[in-house]
CSV table of C-alpha atoms in Angstrom, one decimal:
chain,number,residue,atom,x,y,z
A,293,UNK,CA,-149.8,-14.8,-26.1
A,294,UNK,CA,-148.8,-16.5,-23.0
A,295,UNK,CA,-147.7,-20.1,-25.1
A,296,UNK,CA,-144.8,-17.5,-26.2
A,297,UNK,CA,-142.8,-17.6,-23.2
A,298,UNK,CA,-142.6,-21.3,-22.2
A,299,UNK,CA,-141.5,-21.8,-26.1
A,300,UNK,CA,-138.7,-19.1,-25.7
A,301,UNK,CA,-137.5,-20.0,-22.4
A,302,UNK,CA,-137.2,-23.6,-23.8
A,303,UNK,CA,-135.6,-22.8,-26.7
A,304,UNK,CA,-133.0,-20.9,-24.0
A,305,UNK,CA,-132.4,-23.4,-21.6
A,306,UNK,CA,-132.0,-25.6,-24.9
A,307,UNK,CA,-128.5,-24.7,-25.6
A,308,UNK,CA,-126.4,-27.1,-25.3
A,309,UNK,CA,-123.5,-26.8,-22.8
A,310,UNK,CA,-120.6,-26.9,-25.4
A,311,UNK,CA,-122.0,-23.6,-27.2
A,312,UNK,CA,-121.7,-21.4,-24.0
A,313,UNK,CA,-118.5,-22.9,-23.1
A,314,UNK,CA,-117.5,-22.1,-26.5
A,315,UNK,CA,-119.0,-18.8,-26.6
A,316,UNK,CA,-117.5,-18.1,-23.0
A,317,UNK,CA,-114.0,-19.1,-24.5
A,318,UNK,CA,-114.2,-17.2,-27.3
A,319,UNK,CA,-115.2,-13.9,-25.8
A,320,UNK,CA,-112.2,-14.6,-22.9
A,321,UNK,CA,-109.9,-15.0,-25.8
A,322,UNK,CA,-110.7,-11.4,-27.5
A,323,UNK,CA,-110.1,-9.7,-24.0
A,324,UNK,CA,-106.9,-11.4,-23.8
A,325,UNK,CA,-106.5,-10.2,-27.4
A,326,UNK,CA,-107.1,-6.9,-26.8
A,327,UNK,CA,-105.4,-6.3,-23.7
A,328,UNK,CA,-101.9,-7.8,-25.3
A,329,UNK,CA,-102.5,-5.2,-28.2
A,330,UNK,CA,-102.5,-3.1,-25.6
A,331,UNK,CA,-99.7,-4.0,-24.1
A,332,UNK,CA,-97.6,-3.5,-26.9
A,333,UNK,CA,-98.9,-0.3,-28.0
A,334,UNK,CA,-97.7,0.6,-24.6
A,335,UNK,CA,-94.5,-1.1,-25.1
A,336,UNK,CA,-94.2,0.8,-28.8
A,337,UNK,CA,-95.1,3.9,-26.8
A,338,UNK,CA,-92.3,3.8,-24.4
A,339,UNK,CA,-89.6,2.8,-26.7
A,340,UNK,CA,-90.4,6.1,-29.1
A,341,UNK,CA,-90.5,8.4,-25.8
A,342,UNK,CA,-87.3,7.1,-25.3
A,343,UNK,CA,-85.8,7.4,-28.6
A,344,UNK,CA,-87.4,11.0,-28.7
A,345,UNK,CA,-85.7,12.0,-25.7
A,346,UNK,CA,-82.4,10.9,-26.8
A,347,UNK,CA,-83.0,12.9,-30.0
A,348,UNK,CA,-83.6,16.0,-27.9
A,349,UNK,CA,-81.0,15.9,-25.6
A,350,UNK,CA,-78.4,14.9,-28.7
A,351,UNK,CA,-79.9,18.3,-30.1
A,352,UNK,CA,-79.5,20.1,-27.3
A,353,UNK,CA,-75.5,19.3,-26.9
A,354,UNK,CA,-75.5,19.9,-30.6
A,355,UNK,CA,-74.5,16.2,-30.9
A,356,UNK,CA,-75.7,16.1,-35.0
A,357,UNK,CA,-74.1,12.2,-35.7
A,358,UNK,CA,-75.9,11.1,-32.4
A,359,UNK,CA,-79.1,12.7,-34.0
A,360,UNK,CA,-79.0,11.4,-37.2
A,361,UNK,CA,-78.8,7.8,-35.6
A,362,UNK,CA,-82.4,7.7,-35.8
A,363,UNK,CA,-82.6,8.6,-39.6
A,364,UNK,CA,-83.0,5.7,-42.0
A,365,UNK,CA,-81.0,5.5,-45.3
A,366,UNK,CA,-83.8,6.5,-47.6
A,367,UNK,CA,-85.2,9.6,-44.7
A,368,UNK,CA,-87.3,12.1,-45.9
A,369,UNK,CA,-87.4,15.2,-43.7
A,370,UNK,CA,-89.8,18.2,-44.7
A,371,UNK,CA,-88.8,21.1,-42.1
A,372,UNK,CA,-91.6,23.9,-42.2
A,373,UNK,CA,-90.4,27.0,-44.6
A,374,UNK,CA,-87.7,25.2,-46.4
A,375,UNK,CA,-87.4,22.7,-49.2
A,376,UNK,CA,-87.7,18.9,-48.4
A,377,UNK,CA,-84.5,17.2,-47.2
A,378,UNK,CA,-84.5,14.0,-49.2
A,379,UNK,CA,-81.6,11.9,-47.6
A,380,UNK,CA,-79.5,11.7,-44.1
A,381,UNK,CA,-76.5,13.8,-45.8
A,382,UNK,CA,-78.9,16.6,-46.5
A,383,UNK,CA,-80.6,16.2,-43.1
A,384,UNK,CA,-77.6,16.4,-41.1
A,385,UNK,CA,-76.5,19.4,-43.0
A,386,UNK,CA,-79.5,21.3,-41.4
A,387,UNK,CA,-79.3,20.4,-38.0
A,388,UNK,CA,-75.4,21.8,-38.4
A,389,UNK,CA,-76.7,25.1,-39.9
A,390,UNK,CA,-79.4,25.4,-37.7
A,391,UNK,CA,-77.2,24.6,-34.9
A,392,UNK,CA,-74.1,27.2,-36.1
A,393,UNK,CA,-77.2,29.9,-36.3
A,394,UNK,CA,-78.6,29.7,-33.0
A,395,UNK,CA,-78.0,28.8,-29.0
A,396,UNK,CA,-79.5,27.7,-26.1
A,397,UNK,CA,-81.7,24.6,-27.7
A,398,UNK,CA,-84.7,23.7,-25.5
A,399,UNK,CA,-86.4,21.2,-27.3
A,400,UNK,CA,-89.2,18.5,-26.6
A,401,UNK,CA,-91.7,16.2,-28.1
A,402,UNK,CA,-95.2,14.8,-26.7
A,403,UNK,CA,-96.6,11.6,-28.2
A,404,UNK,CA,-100.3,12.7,-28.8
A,405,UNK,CA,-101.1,8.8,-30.8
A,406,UNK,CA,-99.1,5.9,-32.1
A,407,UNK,CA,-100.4,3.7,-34.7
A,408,UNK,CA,-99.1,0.3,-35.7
A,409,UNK,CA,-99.2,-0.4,-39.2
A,410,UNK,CA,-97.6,-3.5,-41.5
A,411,UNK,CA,-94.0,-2.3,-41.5
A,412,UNK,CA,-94.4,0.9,-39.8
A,413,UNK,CA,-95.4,2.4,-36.8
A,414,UNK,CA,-97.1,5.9,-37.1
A,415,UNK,CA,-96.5,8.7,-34.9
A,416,UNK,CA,-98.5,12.4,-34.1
A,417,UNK,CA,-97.7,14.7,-31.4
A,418,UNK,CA,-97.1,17.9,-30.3
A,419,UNK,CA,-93.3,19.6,-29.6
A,420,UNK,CA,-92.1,23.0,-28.6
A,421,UNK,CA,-88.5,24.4,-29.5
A,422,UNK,CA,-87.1,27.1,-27.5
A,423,UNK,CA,-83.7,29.0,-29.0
A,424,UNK,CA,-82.2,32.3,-29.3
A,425,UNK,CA,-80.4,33.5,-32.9
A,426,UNK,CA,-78.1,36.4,-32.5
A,427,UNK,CA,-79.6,40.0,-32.4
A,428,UNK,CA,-83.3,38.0,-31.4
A,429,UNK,CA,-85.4,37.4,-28.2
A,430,UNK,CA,-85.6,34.2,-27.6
A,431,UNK,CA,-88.1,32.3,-29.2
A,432,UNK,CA,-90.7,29.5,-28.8
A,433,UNK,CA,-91.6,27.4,-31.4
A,434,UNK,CA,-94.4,25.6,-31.1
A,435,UNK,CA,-96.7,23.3,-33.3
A,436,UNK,CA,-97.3,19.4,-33.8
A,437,UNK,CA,-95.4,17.0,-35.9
A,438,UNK,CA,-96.2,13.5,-38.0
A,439,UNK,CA,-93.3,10.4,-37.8
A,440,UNK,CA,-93.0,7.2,-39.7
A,441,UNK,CA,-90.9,5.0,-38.2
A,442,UNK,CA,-90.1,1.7,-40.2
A,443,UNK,CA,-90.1,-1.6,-38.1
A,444,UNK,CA,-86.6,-3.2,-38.9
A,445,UNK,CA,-85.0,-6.1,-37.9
A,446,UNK,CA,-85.1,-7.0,-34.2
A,447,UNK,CA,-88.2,-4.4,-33.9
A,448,UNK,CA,-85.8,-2.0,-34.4
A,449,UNK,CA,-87.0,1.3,-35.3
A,450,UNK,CA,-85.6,4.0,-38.2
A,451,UNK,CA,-87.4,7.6,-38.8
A,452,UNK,CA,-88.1,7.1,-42.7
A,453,UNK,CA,-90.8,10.1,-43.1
A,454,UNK,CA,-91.2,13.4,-40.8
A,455,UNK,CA,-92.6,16.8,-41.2
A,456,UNK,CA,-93.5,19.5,-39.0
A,457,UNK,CA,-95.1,22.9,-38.5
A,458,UNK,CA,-96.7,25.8,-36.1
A,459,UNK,CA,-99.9,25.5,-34.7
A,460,UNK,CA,-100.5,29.3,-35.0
A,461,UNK,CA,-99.0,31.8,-37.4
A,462,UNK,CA,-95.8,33.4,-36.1
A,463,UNK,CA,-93.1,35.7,-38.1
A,464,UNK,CA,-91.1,33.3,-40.6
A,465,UNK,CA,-88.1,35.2,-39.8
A,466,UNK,CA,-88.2,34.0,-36.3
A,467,UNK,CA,-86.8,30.6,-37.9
A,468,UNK,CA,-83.0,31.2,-38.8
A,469,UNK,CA,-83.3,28.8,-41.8
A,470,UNK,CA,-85.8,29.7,-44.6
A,471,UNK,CA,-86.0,28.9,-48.3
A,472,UNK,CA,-85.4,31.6,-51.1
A,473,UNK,CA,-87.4,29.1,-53.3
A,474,UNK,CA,-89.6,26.0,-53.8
A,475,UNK,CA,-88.8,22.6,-52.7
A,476,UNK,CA,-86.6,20.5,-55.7
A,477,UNK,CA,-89.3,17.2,-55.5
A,478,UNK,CA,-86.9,13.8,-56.1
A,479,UNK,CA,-89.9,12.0,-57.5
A,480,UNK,CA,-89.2,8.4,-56.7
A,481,UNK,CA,-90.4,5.8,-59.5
A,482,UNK,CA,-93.1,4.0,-59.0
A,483,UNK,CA,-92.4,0.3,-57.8
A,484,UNK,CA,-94.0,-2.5,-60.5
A,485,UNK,CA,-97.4,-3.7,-59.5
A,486,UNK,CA,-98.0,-0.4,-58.0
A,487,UNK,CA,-99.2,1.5,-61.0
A,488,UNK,CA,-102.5,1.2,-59.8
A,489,UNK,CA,-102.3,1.9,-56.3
A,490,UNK,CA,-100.4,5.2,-57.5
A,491,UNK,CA,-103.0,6.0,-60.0
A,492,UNK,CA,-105.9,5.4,-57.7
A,493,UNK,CA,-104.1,8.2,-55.2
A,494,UNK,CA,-103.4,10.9,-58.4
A,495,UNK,CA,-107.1,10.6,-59.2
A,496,UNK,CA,-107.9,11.1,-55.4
A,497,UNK,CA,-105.5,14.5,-56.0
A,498,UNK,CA,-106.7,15.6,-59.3
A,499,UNK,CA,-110.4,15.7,-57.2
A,500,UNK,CA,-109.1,17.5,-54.1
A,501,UNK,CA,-107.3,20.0,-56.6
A,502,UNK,CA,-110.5,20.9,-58.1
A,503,UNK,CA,-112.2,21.6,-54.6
A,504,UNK,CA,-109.3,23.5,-54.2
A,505,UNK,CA,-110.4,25.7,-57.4
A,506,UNK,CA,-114.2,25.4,-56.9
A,507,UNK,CA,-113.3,26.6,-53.5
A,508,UNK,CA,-115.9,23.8,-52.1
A,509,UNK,CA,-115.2,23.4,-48.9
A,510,UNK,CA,-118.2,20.9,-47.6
A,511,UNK,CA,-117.3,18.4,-50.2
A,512,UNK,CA,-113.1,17.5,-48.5
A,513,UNK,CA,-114.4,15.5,-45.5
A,514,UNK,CA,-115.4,12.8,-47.8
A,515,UNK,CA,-112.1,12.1,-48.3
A,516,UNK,CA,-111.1,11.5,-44.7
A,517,UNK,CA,-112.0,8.4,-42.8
A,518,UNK,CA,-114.2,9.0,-39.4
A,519,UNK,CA,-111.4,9.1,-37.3
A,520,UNK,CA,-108.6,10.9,-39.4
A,521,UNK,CA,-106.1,13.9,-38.3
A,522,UNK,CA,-105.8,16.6,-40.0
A,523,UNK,CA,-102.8,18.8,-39.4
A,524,UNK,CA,-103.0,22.4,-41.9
A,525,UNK,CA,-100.0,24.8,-41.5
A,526,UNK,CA,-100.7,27.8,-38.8
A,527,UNK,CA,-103.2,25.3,-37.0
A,528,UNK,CA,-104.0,23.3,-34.3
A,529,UNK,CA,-104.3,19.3,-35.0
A,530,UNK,CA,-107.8,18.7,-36.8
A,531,UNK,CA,-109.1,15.6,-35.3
A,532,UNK,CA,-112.3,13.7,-37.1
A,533,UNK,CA,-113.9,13.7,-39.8
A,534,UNK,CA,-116.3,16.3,-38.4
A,535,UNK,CA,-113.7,18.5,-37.1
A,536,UNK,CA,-112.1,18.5,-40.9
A,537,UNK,CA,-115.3,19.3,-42.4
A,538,UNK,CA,-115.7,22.8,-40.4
A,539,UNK,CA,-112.2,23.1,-40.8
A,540,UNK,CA,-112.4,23.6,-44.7
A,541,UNK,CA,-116.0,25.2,-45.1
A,542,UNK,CA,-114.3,28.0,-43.1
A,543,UNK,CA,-110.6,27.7,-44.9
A,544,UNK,CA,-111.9,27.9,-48.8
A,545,UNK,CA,-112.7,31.5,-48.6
A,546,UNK,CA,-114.3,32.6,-51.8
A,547,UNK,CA,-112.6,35.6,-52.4
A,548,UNK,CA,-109.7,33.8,-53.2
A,549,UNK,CA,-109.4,32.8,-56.1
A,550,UNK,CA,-107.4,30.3,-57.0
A,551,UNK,CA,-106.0,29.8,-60.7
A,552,UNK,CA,-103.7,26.5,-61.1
A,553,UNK,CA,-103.4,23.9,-58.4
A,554,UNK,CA,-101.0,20.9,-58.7
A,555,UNK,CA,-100.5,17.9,-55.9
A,556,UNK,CA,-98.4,15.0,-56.5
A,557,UNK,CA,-96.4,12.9,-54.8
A,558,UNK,CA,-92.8,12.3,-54.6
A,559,UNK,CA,-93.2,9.0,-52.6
A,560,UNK,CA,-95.2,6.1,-52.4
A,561,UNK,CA,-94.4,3.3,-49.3
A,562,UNK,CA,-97.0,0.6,-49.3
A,563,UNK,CA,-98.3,-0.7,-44.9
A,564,UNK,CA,-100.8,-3.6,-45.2
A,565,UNK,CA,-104.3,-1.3,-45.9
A,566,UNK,CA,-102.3,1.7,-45.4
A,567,UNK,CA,-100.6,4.1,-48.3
A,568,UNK,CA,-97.4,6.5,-47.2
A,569,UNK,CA,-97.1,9.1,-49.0
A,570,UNK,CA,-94.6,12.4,-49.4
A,571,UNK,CA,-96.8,15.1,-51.4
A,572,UNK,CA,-96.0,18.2,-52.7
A,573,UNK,CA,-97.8,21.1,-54.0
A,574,UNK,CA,-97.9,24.3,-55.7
A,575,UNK,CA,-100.9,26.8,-55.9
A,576,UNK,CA,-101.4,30.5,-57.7
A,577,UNK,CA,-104.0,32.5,-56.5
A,578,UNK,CA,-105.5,36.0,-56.6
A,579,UNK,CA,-107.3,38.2,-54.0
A,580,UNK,CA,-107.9,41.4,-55.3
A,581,UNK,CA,-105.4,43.2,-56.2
A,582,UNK,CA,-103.0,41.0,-54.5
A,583,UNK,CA,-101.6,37.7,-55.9
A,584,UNK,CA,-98.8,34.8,-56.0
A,585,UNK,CA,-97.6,31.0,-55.5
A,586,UNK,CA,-97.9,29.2,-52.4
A,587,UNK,CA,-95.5,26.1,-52.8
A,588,UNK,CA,-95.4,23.1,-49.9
A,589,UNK,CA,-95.2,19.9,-49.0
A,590,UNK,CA,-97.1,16.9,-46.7
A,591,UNK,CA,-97.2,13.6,-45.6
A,592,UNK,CA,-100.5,11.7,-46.5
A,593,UNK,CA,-101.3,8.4,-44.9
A,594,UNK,CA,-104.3,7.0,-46.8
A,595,UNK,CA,-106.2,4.0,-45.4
A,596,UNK,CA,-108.5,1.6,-47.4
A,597,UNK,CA,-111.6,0.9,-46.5
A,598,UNK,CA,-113.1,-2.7,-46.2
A,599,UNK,CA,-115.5,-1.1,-49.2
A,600,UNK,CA,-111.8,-0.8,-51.1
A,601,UNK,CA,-112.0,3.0,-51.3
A,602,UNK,CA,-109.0,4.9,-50.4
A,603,UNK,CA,-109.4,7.2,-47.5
A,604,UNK,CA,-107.2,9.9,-46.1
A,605,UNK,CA,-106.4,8.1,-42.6
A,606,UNK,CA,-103.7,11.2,-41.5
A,607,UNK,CA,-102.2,14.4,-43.0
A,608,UNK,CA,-100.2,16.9,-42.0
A,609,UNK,CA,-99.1,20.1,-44.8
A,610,UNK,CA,-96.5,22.8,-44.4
A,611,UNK,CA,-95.1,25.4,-46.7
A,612,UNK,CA,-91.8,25.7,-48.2
C-alpha cells in the first residue's frame, strides 16, 4: 500500500511547468472574464436606473412626449385591467387619459434583476404609484413589472415589451382606466424559418392549457427552468422553480372547474437561446353556482436548454 504514494507524488511533481502556467493563465483569464461581465451588468444597471428615473419624473410633470421617448416603434404595452396597447400612438394615448383622470403622480421603479440577452436586455422589478382621482383617497399602487429593452445602435436602449400588475388584490376601481372588454390581440405573422420555433412554443401552450383543465398543479414547474420568475396577477414575484411548484399545487383549486382554455401568442422576438413572447389568454370556468370568462395577457421569456428543450426562463400574467 505504501508503493502508492511515491507513484502518486511522482506522477504530481511530474507535470511539466508549461501545463500549470497554462492552467494558472487560464483560470486568471475567467476571473478577468467574469468580473468585466460584471462590470457591464453594472454599467447596464445604472443606465436603466437612469432612464427609469427620467421616465418617472417625465410622468410626474405629466410630460407624455418626454415619456414616450423610451418607447420603440413596434412597443407593446400591456397595462393591468385593460386591453394591450400595441403601438406608441396607442401608448401615449393612455398616459394622457390616465394623466387627465388623476393628480398628484408619485411614481417609482426598483430594478430587482437585469438580464443580458442577444439583442435585448431583460428587466424585473418592483414599482409603486401613488395618485389621487377625483371624489377618491389617495391611492397606492403597488406590484412588480417585466421590461424588454432592445439593444440599438450605439447600445442605445428602446422599451419594445412591458407589462405590469399588483402584488396583492386591491379594488379594480381604484385604477381610473379599466376595460369594458377583452384585449383586441394584433397577432403578428410569424417570420419565415420560424415556423418551428413558434410551433414548438404552441405545443408548450396546448400542454399548460390542459394542466389548466386537469387542474394539475404539481405537473407546471416542469416547464420552468431552475432559476425562473414567476410573476401571477394579485401576487408577489415567484422566484425558482421550487417556489413556482408550491405556487400552483396551491393556485389550481379543484373546485374550479375550468371548461375552455386558450393561450396564444401575439408575438414572437427571437435573443440568441432566448424566445420573447406577448401571450394572451382567455379562460371560462365554473364554481358552483357561480361562473364566467377571465381574459389576459403576459409576457413569456422562454429559454432553451443545452438538452434543446424550451423552458419558461420568466413570466409575468395580468388580466384585462
Amino acid at each position: 500500500m505504501n508503493l502508492l504514494k511515491p507513484i502518486v507524488l511522482h506522477k504530481i511533481t511530474a507535470v511539466p511547468l508549461q501545463l500549470i502556467v497554462l492552467f494558472i493563465s487560464f483560470q486568471m483569464s475567467a476571473l478577468a472574464g467574469d468580473g468585466m461581465a460584471n462590470a457591464d451588468k453594472d454599467q447596464w444597471q445604472q443606465e436603466v436606473e437612469k432612464l427609469n428615473l427620467q421616465f418617472a419624473n417625465a410622468l410626474e410633470k405629466g410630460d407624455v412626449p418626454a415619456m414616450m421617448q423610451y418607447y420603440a416603434d413596434d412597443a407593446v404595452s400591456m397595462p393591468e385591467h385593460h386591453a394591450t396597447l400595441f403601438d406608441p400612438k396607442a401608448i401615449a394615448g393612455y398616459y394622457q387619459s390616465w394623466l387627465a383622470a388623476t393628480s398628484d403622480n408619485r411614481y417609482k421603479r426598483s430594478i430587482f434583476s437585469i438580464r443580458i440577452v442577444e439583442g435585448f436586455l431583460l428587466e424585473s422589478g418592483t414599482f409603486t404609484h401613488d395618485f389621487v382621482q377625483p371624489g377618491h383617497q389617495p391611492f397606492r399602487y403597488s406590484g412588480k413589472y417585466i421590461h424588454v429593452w432592445r439593444i440599438g445602435k450605439k447600445q442605445l436602449l428602446k422599451l419594445v415589451g412591458e407589462i405590469w400588475g399588483a402584488s396583492s388584490g386591491f379594488d379594480r376601481a381604484s385604477l381610473p382606466l379599466l376595460s369594458e372588454t377583452a384585449s383586441c390581440v394584433a397577432v403578428a405573422a410569424i417570420k419565415p424559418g420560424h415556423s418551428l420555433l413558434a410551433d414548438s412554443i404552441n405545443r408548450c401552450n396546448t400542454q399548460i392549457a390542459g394542466l389548466v383543465k386537469e387542474r394539475n398543479g404539481a405537473a407546471f414547474s416542469e416547464f420552468y427552468t431552475v432559476d425562473a420568475i414567476y410573476m401571477p396577477y394579485y401576487m408577489p414575484m415567484v422566484i425558482g422553480r421550487d417556489s413556482i411548484h408550491r405556487y400552483y399545487v396551491d393556485h389550481e383549486d379543484p373546485a374550479v372547474i375550468i371548461d375552455t382554455v386558450q393561450i396564444n401568442m401575439s408575438r414572437m422576438l427571437l435573443a440568441g437561446d432566448h424566445v420573447l413572447v406577448n401571450g394572451f389568454y382567455r379562460v371560462n370556468w365554473r364554481a358552483g353556482d357561480n361562473s364566467g370568462l377571465v381574459t389576459g395577457k403576459s409576457i413569456n421569456i422562454w429559454k432553451r436548454e443545452q438538452n434543446g428543450k424550451l423552458r419558461m426562463y420568466w413570466q409575468m400574467t395580468n388580466h384585462d
